[in-house]
PDB file of C-alpha atoms in Angstrom:
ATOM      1  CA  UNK A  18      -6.426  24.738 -82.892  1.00  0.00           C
ATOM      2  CA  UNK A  19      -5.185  27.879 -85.083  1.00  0.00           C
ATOM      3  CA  UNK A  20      -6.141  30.364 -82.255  1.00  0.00           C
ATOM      4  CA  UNK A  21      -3.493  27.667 -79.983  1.00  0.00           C
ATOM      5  CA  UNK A  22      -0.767  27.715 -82.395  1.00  0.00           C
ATOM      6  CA  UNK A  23      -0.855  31.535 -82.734  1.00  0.00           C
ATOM      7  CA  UNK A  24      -0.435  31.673 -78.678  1.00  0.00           C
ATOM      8  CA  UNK A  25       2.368  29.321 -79.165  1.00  0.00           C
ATOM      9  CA  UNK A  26       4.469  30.962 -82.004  1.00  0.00           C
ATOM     10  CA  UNK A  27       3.799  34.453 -81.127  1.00  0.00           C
ATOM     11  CA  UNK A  28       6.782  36.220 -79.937  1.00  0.00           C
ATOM     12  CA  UNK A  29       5.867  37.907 -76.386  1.00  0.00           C
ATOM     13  CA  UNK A  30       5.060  41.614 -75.930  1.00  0.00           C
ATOM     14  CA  UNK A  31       8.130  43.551 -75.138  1.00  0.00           C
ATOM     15  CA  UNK A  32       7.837  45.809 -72.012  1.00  0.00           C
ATOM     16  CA  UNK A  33       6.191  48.859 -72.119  1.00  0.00           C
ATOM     17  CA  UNK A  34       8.643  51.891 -72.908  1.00  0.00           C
ATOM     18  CA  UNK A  35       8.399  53.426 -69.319  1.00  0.00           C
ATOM     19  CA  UNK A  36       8.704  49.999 -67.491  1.00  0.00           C
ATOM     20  CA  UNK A  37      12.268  48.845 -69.472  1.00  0.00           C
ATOM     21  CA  UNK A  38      13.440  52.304 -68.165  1.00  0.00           C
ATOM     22  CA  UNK A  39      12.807  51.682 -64.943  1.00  0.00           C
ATOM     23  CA  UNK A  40      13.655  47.910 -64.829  1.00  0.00           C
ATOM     24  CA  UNK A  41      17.179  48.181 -67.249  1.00  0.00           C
ATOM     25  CA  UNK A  42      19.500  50.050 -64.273  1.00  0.00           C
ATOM     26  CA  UNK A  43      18.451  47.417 -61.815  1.00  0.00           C
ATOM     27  CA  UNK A  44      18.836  44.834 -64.531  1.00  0.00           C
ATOM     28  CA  UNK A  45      22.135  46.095 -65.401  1.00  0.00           C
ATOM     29  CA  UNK A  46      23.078  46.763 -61.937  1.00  0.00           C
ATOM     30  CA  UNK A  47      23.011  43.359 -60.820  1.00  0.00           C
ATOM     31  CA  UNK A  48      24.455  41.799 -64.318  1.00  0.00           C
ATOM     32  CA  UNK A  49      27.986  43.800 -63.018  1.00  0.00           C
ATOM     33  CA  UNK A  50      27.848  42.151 -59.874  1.00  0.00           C
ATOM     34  CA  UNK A  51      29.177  39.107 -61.454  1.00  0.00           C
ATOM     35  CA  UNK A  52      32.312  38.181 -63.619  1.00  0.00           C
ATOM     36  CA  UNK A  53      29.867  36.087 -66.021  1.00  0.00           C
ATOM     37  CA  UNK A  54      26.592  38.004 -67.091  1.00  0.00           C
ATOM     38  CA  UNK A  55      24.664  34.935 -67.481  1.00  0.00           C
ATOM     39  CA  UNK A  56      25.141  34.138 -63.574  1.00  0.00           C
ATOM     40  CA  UNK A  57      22.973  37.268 -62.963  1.00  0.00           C
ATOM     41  CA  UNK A  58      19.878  34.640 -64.645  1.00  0.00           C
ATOM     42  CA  UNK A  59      18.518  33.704 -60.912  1.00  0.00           C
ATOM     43  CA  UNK A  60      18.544  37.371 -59.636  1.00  0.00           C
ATOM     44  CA  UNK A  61      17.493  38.793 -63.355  1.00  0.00           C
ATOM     45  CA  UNK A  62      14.059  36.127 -62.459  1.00  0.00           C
ATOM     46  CA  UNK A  63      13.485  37.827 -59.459  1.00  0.00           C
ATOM     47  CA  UNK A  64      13.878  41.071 -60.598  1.00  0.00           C
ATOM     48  CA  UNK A  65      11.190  40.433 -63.302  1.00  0.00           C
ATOM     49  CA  UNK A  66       9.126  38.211 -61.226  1.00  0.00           C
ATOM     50  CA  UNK A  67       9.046  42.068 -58.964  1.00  0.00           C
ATOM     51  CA  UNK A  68       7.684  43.787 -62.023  1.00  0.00           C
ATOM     52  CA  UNK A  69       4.754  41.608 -62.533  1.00  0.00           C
ATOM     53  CA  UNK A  70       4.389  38.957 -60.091  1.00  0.00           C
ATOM     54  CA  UNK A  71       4.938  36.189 -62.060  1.00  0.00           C
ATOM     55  CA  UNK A  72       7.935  35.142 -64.518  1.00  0.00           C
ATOM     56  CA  UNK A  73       6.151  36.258 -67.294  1.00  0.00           C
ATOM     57  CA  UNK A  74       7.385  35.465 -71.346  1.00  0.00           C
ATOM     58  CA  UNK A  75       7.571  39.021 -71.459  1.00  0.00           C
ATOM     59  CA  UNK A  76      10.344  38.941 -68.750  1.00  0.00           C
ATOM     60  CA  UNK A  77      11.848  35.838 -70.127  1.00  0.00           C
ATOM     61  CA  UNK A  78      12.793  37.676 -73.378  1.00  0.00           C
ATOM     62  CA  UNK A  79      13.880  40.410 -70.966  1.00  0.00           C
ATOM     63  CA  UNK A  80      16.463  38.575 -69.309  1.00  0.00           C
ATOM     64  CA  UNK A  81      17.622  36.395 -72.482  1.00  0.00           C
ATOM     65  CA  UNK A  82      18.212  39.577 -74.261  1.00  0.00           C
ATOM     66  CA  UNK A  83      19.931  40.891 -71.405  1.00  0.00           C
ATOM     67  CA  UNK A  84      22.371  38.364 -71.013  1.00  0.00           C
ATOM     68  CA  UNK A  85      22.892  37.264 -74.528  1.00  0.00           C
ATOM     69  CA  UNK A  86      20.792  33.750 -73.637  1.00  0.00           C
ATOM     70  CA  UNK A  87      17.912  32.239 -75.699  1.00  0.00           C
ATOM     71  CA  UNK A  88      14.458  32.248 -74.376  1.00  0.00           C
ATOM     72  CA  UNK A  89      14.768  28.464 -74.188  1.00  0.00           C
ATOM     73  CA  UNK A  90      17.661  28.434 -72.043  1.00  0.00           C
ATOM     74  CA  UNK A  91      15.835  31.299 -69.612  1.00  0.00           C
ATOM     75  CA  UNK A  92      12.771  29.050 -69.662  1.00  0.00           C
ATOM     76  CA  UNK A  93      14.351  26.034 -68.407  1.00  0.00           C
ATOM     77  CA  UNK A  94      15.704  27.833 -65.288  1.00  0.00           C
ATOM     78  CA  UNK A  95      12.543  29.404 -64.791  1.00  0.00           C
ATOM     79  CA  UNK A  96      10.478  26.390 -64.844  1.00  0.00           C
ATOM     80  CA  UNK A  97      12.873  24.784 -62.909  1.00  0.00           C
ATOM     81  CA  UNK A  98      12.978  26.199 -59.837  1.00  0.00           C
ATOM     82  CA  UNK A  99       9.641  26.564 -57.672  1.00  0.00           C
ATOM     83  CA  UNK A 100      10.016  30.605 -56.684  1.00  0.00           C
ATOM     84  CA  UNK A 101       9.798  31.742 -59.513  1.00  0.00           C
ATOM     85  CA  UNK A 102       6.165  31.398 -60.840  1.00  0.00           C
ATOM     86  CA  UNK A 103       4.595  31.288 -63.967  1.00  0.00           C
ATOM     87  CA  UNK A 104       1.158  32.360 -63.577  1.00  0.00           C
ATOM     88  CA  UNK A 105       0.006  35.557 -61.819  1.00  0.00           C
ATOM     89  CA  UNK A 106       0.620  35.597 -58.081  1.00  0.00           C
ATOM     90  CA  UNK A 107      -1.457  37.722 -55.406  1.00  0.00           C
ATOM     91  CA  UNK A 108       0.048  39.749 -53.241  1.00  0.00           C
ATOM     92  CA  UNK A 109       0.959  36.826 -50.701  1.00  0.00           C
ATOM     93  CA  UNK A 110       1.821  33.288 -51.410  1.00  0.00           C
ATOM     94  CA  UNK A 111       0.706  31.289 -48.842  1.00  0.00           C
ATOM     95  CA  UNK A 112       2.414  27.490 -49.128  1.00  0.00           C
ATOM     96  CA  UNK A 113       0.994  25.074 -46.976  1.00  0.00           C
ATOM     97  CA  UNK A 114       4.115  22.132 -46.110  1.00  0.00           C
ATOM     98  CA  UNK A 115       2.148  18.994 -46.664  1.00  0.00           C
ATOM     99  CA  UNK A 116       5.533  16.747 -46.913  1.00  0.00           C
ATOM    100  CA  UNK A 117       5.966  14.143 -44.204  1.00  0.00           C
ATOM    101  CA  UNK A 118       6.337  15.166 -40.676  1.00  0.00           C
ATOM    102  CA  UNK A 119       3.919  18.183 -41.230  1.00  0.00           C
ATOM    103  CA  UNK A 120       1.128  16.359 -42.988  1.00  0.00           C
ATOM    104  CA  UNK A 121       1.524  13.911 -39.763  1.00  0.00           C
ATOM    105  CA  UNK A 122       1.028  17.126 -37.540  1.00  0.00           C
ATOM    106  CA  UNK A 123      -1.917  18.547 -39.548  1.00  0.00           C
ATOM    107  CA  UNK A 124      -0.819  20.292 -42.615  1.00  0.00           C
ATOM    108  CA  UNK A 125      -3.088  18.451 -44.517  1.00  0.00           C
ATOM    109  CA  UNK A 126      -6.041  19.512 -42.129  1.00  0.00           C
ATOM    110  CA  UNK A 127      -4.544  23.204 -42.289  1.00  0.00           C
ATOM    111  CA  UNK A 128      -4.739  23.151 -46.123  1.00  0.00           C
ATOM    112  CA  UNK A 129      -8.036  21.781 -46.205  1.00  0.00           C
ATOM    113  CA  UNK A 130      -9.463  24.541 -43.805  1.00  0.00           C
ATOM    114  CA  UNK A 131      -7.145  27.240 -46.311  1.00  0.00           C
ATOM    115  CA  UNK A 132      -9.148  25.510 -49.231  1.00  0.00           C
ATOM    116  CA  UNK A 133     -12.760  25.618 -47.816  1.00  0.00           C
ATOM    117  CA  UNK A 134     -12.280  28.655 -46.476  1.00  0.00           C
ATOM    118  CA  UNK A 135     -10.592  30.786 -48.796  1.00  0.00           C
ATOM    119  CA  UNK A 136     -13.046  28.824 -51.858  1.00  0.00           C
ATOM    120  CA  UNK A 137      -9.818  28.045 -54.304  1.00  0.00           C
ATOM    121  CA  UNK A 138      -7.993  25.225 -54.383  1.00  0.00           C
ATOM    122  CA  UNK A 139      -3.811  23.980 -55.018  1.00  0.00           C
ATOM    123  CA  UNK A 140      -2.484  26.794 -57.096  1.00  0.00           C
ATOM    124  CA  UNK A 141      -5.677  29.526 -57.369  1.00  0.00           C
ATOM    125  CA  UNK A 142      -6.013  32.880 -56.249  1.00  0.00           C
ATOM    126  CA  UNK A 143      -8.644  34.625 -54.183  1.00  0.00           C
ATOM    127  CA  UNK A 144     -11.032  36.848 -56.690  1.00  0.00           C
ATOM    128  CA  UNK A 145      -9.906  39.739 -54.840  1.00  0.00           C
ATOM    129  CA  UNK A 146      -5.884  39.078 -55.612  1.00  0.00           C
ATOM    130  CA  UNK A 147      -4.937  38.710 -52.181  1.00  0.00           C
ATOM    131  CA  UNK A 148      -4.343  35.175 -51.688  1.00  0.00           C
ATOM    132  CA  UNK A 149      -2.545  32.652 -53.934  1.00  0.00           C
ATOM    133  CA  UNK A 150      -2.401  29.012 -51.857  1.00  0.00           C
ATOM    134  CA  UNK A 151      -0.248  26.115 -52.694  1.00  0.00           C
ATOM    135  CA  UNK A 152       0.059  23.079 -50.872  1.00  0.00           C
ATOM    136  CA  UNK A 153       4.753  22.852 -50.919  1.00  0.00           C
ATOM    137  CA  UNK A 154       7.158  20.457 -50.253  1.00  0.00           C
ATOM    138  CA  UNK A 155       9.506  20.822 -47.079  1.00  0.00           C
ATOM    139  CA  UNK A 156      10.327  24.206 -45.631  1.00  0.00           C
ATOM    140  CA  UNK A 157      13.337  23.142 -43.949  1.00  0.00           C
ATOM    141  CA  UNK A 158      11.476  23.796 -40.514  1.00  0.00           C
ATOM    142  CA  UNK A 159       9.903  19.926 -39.148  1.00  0.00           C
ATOM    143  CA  UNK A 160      11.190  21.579 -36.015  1.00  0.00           C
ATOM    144  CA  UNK A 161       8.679  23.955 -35.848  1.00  0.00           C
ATOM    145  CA  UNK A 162       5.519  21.800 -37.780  1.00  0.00           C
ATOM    146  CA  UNK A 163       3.059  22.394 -39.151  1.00  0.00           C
ATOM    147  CA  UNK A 164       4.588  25.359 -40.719  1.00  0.00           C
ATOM    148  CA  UNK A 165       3.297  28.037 -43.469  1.00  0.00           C
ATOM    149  CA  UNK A 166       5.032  29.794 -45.433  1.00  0.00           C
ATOM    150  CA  UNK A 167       3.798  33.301 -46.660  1.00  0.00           C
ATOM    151  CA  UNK A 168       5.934  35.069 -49.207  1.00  0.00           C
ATOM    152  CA  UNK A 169       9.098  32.534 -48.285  1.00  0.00           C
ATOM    153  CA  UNK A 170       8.634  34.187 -44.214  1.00  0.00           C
ATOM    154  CA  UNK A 171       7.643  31.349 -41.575  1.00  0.00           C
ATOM    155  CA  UNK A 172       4.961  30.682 -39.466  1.00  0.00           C
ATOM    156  CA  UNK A 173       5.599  27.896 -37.085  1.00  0.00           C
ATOM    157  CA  UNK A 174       3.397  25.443 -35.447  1.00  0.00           C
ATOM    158  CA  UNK A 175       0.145  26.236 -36.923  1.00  0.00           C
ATOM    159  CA  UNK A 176      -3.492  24.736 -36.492  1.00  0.00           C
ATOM    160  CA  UNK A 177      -6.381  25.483 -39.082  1.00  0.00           C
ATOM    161  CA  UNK A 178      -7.565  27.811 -36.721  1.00  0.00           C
ATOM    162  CA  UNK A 179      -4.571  29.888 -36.712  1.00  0.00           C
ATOM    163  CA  UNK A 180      -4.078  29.596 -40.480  1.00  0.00           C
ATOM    164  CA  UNK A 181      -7.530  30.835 -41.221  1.00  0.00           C
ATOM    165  CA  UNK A 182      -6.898  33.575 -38.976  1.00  0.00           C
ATOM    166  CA  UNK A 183      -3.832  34.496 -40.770  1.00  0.00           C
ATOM    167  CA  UNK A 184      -5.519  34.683 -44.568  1.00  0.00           C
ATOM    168  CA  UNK A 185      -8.082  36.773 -42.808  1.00  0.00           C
ATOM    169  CA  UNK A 186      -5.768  39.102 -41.541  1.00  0.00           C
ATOM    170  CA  UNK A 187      -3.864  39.228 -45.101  1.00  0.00           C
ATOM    171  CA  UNK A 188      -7.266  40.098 -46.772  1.00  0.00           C
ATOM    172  CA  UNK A 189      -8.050  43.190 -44.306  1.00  0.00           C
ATOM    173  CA  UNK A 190      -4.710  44.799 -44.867  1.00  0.00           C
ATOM    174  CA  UNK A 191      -3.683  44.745 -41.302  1.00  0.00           C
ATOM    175  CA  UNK A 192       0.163  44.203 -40.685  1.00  0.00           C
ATOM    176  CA  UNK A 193       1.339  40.438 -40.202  1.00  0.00           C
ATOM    177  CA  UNK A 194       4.661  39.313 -38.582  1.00  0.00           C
ATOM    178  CA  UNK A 195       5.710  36.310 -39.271  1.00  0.00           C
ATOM    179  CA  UNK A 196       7.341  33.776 -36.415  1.00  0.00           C
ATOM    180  CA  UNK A 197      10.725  35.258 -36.872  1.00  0.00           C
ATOM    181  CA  UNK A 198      11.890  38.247 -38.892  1.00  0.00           C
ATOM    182  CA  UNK A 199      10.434  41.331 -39.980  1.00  0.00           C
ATOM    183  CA  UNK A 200       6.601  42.037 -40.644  1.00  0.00           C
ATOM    184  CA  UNK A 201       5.201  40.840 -44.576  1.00  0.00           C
ATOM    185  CA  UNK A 202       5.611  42.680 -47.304  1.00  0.00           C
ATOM    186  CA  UNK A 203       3.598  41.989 -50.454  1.00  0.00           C
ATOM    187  CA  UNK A 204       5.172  39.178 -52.657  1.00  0.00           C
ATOM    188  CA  UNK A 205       6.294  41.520 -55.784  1.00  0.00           C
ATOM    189  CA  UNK A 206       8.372  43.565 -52.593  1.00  0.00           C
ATOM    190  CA  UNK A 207       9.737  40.255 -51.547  1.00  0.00           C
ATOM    191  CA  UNK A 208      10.616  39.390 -55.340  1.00  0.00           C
ATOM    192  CA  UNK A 209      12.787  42.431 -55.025  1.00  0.00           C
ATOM    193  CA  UNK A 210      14.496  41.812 -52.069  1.00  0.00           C
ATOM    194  CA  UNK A 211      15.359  38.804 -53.681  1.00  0.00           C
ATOM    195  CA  UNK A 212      17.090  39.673 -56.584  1.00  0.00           C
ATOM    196  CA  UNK A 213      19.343  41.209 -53.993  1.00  0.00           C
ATOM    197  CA  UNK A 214      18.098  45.176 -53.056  1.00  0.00           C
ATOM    198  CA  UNK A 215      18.178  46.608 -49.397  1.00  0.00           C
ATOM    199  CA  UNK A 216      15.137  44.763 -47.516  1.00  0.00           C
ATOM    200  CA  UNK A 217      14.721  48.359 -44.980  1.00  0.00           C
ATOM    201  CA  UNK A 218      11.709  46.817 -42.972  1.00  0.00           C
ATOM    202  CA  UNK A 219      12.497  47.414 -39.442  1.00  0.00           C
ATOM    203  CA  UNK A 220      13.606  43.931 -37.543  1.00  0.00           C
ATOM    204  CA  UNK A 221      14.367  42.275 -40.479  1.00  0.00           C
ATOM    205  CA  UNK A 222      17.446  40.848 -38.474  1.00  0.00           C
ATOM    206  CA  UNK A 223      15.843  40.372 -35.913  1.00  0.00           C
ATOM    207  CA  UNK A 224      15.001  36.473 -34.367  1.00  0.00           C
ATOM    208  CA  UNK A 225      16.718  33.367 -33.470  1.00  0.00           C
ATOM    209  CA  UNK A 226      16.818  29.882 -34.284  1.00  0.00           C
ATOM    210  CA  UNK A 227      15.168  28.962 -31.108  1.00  0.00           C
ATOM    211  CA  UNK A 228      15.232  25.913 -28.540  1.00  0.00           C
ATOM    212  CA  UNK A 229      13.755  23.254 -30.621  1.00  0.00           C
ATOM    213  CA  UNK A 230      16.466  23.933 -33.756  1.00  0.00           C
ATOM    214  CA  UNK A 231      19.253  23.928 -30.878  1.00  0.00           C
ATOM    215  CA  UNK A 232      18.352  20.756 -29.240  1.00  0.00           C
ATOM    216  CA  UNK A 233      20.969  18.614 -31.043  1.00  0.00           C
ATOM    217  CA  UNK A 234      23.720  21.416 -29.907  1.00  0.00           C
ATOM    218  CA  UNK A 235      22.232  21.762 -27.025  1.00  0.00           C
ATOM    219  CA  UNK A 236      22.439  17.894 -26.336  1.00  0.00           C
ATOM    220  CA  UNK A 237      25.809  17.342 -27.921  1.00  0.00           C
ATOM    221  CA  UNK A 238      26.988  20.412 -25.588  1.00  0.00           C
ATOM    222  CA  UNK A 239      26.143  18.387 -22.527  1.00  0.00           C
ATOM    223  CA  UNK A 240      27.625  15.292 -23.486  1.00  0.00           C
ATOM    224  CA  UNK A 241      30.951  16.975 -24.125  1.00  0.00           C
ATOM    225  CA  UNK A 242      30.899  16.541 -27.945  1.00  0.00           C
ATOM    226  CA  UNK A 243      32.982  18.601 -29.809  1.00  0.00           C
ATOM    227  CA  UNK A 244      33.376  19.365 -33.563  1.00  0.00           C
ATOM    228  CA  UNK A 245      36.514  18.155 -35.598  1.00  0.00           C
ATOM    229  CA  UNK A 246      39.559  20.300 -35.948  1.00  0.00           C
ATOM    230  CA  UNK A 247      39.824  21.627 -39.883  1.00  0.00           C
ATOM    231  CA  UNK A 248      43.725  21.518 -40.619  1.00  0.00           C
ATOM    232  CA  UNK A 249      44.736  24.802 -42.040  1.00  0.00           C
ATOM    233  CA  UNK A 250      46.631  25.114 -45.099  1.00  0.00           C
ATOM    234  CA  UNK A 251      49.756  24.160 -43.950  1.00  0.00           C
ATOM    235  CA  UNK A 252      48.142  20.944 -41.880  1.00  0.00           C
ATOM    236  CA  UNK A 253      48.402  22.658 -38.507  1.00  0.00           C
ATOM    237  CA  UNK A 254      45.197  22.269 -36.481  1.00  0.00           C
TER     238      UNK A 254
END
């Protein structure tokens, strides 16, 4: 019980001397980008979240000192939000959709096949640090289900067999591209990108929405549907 309540009244480690160097111009960088300092919190996450893979509480006192917040009120944002983790994170997050219309497809078959094969289960990572799998709530993609989602980058209508090929791939190092977009990079790179610096991998603006997510356009299209005017400022449509 004492060795618990030290762990919970000990104030966090501060960065080491050469890593707040490096991290305080970003930090500071993206605290000017907005008129309010404490609306640079989500980026500020991110940013941290790049240093170490997780939000650690090191990084919470980073960003509450930063922006003149209290670790509490960093915490709460931190915890709310489901990108921004709290325990250390291999290099690729690999969320299996198990909502609704993908569990009906097979996510639920695809994350068992992730668990037996890759020997962790909801929320582990691989001994090696490669592989950190969650079972997640909707990707915003049921027109592409079952879908995975590797550091926040899609991969549409996948079958255990595909999925196990992918986490296999990941392991060996060998360059992955997700169904649209650029190919992965490692999910501290991604945290960066995130907290809003150039993403430079080649085709990363590259892809399209595709047929299935243009169905209803397509559909309304042909039946001579037609959006409503907006009135302009001064009524005129």
């Amino acid at each position: 019980m004492t060795e618990i309540l030290l762990r919970l009244t000990a104030r966090p480690q501060p960065y080491p001397d050469d890593v707040r160097a490096r991290l305080e111009p970003d930090a500071k960088e993206i605290v000017a980008r907005y008129p309010q300092p404490r609306s640079a919190l989500l980026p500020l996450l991110h940013l941290v979240q790049s240093e170490e893979g997780y939000v650690s509480s090191t990084g919470i006192e980073f960003c509450a000192e930063l922006l003149g917040l209290t670790g509490a009120e960093v915490t709460a944002v931190a915890t709310f939000y489901s990108m921004y983790r709290r325990t250390p994170t291999g290099d690729y997050h690999v969320g299996v959709c198990t909502n609704t219309l993908c569990a009906v497809l097979g996510g639920d078959a695809i994350l068992a096949e992730l668990r037996a094969h890759l020997g962790i289960a909801h929320g582990e990572t691989t001994d090696d640090g490669a592989i950190t799998l969650e079972h997640i709530e909707c990707n915003a993609a049921c027109d592409y289900a079952p879908v995975i989602m590797v550091n926040w980058e899609f991969f549409d209508n996948q079958t255990p067999e595909s999925a196990r090929e992918l986490v296999d791939a990941l392991r060996d190092g060998r360059t992955v591209t997700p169904t649209r977009g650029a190919p992965l990079c490692t999910f501290r790179e991604t945290a960066r990108v995130l907290a809003g610096f150039p993403d430079t991998r080649p085709g990363v603006l590259d892809g399209d929405p595709g047929a299935p997510t243009l169905t209803g356009l397509d559909t309304a299209r042909e039946q001579g549907m037609r959006a409503p005017e907006v009135p302009d400022e001064d009524g005129a449509r």
